mmCIF file of C-alpha atoms in Angstrom:
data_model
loop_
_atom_site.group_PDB
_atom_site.id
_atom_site.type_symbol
_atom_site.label_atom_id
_atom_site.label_comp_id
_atom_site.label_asym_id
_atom_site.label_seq_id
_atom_site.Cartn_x
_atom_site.Cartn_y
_atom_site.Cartn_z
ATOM 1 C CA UNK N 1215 -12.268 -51.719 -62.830
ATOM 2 C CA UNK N 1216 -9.632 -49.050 -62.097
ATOM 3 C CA UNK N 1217 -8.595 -48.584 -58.768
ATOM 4 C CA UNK N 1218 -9.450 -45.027 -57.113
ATOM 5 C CA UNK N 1219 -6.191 -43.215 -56.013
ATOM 6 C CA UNK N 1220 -7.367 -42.371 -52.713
ATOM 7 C CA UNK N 1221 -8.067 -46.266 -51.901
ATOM 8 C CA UNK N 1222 -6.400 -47.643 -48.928
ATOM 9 C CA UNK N 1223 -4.556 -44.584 -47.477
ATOM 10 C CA UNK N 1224 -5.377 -43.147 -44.050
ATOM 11 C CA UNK N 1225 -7.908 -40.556 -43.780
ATOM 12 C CA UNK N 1226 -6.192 -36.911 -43.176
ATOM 13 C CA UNK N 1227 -6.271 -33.383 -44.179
ATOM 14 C CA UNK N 1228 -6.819 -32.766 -48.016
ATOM 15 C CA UNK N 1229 -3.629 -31.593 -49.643
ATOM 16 C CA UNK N 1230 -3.796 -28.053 -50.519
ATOM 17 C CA UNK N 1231 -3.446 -26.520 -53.823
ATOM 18 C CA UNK N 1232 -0.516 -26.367 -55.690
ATOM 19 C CA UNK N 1233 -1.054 -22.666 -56.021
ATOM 20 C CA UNK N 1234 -2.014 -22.172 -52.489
ATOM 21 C CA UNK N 1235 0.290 -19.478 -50.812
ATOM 22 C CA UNK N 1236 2.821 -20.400 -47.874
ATOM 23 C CA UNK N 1237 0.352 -18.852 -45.576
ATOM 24 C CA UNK N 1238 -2.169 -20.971 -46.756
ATOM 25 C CA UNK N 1239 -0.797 -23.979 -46.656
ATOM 26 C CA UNK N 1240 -2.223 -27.039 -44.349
ATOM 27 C CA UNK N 1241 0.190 -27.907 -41.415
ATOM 28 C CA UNK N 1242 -0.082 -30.728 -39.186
ATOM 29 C CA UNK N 1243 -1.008 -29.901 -35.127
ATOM 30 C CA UNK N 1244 1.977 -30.404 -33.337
ATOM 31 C CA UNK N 1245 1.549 -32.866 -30.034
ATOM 32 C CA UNK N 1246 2.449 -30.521 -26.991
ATOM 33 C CA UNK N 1247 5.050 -31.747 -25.422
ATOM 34 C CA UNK N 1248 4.609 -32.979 -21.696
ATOM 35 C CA UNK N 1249 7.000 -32.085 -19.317
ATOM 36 C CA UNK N 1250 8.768 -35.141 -17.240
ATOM 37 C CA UNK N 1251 7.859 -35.356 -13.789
ATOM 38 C CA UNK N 1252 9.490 -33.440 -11.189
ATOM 39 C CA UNK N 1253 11.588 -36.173 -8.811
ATOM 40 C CA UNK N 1254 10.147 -36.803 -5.705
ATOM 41 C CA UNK N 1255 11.941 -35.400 -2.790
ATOM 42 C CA UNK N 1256 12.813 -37.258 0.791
ATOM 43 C CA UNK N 1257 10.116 -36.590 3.500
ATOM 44 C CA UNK N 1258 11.251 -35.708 6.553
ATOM 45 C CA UNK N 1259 9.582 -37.900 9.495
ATOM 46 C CA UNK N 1260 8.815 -34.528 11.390
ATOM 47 C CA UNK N 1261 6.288 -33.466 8.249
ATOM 48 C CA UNK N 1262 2.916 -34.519 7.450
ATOM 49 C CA UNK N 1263 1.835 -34.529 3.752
ATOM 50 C CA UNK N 1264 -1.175 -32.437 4.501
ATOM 51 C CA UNK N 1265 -1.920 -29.364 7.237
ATOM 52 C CA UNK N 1266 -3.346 -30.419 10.162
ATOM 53 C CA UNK N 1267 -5.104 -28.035 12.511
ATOM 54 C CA UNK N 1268 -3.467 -25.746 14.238
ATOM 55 C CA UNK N 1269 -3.914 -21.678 15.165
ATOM 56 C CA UNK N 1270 -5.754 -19.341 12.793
ATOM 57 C CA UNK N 1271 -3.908 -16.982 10.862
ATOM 58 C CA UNK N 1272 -5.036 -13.315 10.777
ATOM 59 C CA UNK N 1273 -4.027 -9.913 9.428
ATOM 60 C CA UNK N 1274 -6.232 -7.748 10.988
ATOM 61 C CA UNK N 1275 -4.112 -5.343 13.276
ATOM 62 C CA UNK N 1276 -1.871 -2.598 12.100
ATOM 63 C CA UNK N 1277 1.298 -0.731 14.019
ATOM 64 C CA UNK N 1278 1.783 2.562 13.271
ATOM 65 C CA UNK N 1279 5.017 4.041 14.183
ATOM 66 C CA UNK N 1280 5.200 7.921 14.308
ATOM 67 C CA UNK N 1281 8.800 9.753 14.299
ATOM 68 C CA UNK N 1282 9.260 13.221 15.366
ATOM 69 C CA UNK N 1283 12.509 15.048 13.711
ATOM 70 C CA UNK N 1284 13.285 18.410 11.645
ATOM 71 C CA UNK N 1285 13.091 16.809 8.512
ATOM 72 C CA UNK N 1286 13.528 20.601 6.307
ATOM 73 C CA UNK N 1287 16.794 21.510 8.420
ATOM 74 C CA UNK N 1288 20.441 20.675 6.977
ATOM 75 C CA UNK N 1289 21.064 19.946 10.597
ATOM 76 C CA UNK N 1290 18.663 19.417 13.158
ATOM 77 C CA UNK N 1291 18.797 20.495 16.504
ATOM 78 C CA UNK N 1292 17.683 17.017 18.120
ATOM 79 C CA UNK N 1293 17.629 13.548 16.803
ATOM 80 C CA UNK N 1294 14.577 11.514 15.450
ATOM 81 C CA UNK N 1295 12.053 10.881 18.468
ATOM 82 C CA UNK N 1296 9.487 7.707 18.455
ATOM 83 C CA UNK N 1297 6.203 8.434 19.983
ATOM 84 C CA UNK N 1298 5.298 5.388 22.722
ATOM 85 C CA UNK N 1299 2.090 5.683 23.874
ATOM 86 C CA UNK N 1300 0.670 3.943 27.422
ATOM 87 C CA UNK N 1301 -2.464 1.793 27.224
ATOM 88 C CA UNK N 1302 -4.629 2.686 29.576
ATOM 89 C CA UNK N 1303 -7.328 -1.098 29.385
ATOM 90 C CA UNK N 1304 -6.336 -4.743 29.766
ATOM 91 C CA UNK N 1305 -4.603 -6.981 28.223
ATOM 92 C CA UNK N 1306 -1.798 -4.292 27.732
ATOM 93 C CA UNK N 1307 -2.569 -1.993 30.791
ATOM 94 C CA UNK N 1308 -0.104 0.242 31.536
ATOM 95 C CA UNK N 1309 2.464 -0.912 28.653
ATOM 96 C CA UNK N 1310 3.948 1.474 26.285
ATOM 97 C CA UNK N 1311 3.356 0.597 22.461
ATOM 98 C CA UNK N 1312 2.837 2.458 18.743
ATOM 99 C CA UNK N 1313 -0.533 3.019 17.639
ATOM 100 C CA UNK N 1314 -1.929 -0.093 17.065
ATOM 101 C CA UNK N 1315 -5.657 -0.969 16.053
ATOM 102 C CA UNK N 1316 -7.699 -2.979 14.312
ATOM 103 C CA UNK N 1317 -8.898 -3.083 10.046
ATOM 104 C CA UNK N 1318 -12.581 -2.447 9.933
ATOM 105 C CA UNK N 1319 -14.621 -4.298 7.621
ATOM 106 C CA UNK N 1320 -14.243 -2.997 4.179
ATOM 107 C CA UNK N 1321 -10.673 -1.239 5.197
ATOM 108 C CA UNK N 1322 -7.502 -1.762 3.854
ATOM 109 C CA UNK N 1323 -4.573 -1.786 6.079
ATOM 110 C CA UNK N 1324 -3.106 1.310 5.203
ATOM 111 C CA UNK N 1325 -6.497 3.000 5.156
ATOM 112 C CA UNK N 1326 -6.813 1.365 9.005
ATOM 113 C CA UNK N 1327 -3.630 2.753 9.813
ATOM 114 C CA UNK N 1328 -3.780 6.536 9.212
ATOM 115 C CA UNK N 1329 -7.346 6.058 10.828
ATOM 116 C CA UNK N 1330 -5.598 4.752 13.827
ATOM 117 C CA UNK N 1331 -3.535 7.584 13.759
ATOM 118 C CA UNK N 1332 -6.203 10.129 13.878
ATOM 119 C CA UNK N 1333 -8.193 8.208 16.697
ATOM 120 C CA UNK N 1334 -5.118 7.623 19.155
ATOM 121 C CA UNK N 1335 -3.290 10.814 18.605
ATOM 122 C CA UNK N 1336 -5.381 13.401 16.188
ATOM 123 C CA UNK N 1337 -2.588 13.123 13.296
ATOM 124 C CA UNK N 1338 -3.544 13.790 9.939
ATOM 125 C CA UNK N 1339 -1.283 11.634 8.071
ATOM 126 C CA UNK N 1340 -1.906 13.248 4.635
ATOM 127 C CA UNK N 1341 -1.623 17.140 5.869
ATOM 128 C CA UNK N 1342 1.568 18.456 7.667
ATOM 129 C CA UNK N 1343 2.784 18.686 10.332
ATOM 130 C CA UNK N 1344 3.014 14.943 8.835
ATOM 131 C CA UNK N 1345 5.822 15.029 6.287
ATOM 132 C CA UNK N 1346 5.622 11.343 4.744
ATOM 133 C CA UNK N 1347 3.482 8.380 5.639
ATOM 134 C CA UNK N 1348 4.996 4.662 4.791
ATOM 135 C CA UNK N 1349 4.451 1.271 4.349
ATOM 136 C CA UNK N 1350 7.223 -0.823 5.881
ATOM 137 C CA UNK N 1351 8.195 -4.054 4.192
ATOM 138 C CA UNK N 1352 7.973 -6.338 7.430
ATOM 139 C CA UNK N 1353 5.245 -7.644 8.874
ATOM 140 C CA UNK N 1354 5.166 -7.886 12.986
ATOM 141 C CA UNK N 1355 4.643 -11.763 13.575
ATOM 142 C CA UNK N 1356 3.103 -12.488 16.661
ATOM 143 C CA UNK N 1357 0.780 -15.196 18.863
ATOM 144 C CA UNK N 1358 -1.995 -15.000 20.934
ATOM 145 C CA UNK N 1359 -2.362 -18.072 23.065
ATOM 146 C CA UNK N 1360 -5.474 -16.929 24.346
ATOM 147 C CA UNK N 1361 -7.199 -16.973 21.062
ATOM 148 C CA UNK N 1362 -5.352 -19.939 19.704
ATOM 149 C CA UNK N 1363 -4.288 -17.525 16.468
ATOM 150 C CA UNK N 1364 -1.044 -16.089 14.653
ATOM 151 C CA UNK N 1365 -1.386 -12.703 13.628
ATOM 152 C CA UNK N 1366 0.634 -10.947 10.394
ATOM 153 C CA UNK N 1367 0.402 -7.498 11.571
ATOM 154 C CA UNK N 1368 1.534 -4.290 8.674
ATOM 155 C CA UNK N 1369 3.733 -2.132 9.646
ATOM 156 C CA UNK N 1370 3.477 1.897 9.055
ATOM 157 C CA UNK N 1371 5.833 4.981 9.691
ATOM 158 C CA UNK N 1372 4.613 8.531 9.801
ATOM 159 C CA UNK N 1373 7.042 11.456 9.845
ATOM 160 C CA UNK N 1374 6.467 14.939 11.609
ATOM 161 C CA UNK N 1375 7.912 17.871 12.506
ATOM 162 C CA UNK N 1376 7.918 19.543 15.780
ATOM 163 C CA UNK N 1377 6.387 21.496 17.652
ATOM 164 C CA UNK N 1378 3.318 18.454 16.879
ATOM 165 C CA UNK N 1379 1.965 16.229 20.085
ATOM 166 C CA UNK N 1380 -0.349 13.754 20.168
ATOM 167 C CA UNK N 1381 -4.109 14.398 21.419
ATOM 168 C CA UNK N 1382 -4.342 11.040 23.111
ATOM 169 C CA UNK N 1383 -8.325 9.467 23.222
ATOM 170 C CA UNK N 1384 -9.868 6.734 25.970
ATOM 171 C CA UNK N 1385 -7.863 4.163 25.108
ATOM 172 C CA UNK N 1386 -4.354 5.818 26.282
ATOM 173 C CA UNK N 1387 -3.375 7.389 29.547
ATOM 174 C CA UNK N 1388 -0.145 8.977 28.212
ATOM 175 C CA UNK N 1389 2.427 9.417 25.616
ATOM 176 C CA UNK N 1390 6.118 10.452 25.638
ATOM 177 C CA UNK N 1391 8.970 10.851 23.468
ATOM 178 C CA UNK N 1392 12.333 8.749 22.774
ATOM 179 C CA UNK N 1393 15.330 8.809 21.089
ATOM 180 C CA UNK N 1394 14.865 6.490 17.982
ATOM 181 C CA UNK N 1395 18.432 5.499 18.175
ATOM 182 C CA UNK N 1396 17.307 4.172 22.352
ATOM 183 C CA UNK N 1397 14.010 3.383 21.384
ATOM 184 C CA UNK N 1398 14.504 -0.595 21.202
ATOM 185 C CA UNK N 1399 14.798 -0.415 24.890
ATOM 186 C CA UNK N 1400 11.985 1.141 25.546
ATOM 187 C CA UNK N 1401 9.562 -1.388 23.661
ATOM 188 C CA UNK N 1402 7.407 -4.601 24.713
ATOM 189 C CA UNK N 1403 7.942 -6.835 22.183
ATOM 190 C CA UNK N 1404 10.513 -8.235 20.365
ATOM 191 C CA UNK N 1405 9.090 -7.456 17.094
ATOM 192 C CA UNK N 1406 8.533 -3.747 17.705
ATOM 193 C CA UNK N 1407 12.487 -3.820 18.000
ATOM 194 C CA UNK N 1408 12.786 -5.610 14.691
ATOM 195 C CA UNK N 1409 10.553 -2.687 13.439
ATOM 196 C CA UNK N 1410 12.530 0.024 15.014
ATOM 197 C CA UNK N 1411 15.601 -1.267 12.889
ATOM 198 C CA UNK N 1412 13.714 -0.861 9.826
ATOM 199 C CA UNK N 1413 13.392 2.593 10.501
ATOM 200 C CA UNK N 1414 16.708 3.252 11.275
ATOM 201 C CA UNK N 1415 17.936 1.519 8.851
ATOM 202 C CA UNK N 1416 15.623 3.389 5.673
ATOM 203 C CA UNK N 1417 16.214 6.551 7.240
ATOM 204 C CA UNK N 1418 19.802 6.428 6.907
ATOM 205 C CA UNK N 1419 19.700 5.355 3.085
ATOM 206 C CA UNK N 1420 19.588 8.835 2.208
ATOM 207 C CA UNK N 1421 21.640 11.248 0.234
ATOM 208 C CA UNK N 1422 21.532 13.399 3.115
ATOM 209 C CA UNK N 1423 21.041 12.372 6.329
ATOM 210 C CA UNK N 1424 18.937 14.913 7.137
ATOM 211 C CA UNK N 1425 17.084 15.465 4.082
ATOM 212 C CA UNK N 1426 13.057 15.823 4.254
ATOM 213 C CA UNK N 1427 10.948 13.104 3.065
ATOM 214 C CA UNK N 1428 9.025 15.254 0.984
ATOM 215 C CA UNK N 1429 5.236 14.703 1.057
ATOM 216 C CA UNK N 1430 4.480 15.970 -2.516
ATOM 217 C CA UNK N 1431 6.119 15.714 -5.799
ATOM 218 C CA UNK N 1432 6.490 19.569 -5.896
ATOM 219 C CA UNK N 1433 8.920 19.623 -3.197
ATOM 220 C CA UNK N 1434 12.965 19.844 -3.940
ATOM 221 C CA UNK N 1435 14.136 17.846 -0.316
ATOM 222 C CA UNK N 1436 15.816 14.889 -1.515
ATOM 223 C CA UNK N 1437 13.664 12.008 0.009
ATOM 224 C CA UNK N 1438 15.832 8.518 1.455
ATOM 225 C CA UNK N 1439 15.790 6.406 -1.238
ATOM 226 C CA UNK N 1440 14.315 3.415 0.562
ATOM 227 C CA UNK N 1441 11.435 5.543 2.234
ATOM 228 C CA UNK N 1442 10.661 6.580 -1.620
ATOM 229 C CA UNK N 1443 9.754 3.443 -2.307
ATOM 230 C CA UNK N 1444 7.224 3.059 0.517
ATOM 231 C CA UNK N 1445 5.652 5.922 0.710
ATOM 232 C CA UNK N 1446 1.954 5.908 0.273
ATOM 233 C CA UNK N 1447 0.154 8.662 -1.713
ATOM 234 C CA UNK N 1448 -2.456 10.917 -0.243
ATOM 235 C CA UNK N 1449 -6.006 9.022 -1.156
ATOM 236 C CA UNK N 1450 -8.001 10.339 -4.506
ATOM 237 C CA UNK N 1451 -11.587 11.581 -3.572
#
């Protein structure tokens, strides 16, 4: 009895046809390859391997910082002016700050932020006098021991032009303006000053120093080139 070919070999694919076409030719699965390991680095003692509890961390408060200046004019009469508003209910009674507020359910934090600029001083951020309303890159960092919690809070800039002033609500007793360029000293907290550097500093990255941040693409005022890419369109209805 004649052996059959296909005795004793390993079951596999079925060859294909001799006149089967490249593309139709059988290939083998290749194994993926698995990556080595990554090597282990040292612990330090001071670490544990997993989080252990500590303070909450939130994101729910915005700063908005609003600076006063003749953005249209080759060369303004006065220098940039930062609005510092005076709280007028504990904790901060009495201390001078930026907006600030809180992100309502279903907010974002821009969204919060030209709210909060409406409610504490009656700006429209998307309508002039406003010229240009940003997003800064930093965060403010800060702790509140009281409510064992670290908070991440945005950071905003809104541009006008005089003559504006702020309509202050309940929550503020009064409101006065200083020099950007002295405004660190002015400040509570250490990371309002960081803030106040960021401004400086994207202001002056401009073609011209005194060139308008324009608020719509129609406009021919060159805009500073770091502003341009934070500045936040008007809303679609």
């Amino acid at each position: 009895m004649g052996r059959n070919p296909g005795q004793g070999r390993r079951p596999g694919p079925a060859p294909a046809p001799a006149h089967a076409r490249p593309h139709q030719q059988r290939r083998t699965p290749r194994t993926p390859r698995t990556p080595p390991p990554a090597p282990a680095l040292p612990m330090t003692d001071g670490y544990r391997h997993e989080p252990g509890p500590g303070p909450r961390l939130r994101a729910d408060v915005v700063d908005v910082y609003i600076v006063r200046g003749a953005w249209g004019q080759p060369q303004p009469s006065r220098a940039p002016q930062l609005l510092l508003i005076k709280r007028a209910k504990p904790p901060l009674l009495g201390t001078w700050h930026p907006v600030m507020g809180h992100i309502e359910p279903g907010e974002r934090a821009w969204q919060a932020a030209a709210r909060e600029a409406s409610e504490e001083t009656a700006l429209n951020v998307w309508a002039p006098p406003c010229a240009g309303f940003f997003a800064l890159e930093q965060v403010h960092p800060f702790y509140i021991a009281a409510l064992d919690c670290v908070v991440l809070s945005p950071r905003f800039l809104a541009l006008v032009e005089p003559p504006w002033e702020p309509t202050l609500n309940h929550e503020h007793s009064a409101a006065r303006w200083v020099q950007l360029d002295e405004a660190h000293s002015h400040v509570t907290w250490p990371g309002q000053r960081a803030a106040l550097a960021e401004i400086r500093d994207a202001l002056s990255r401009s073609p011209s120093p005194h060139s308008r941040p324009h608020a719509d693409p129609g406009r021919q005022h060159a805009a500073p080139m770091t502003l341009d890419l934070l500045r936040l369109p008007p809303p679609t209805r």
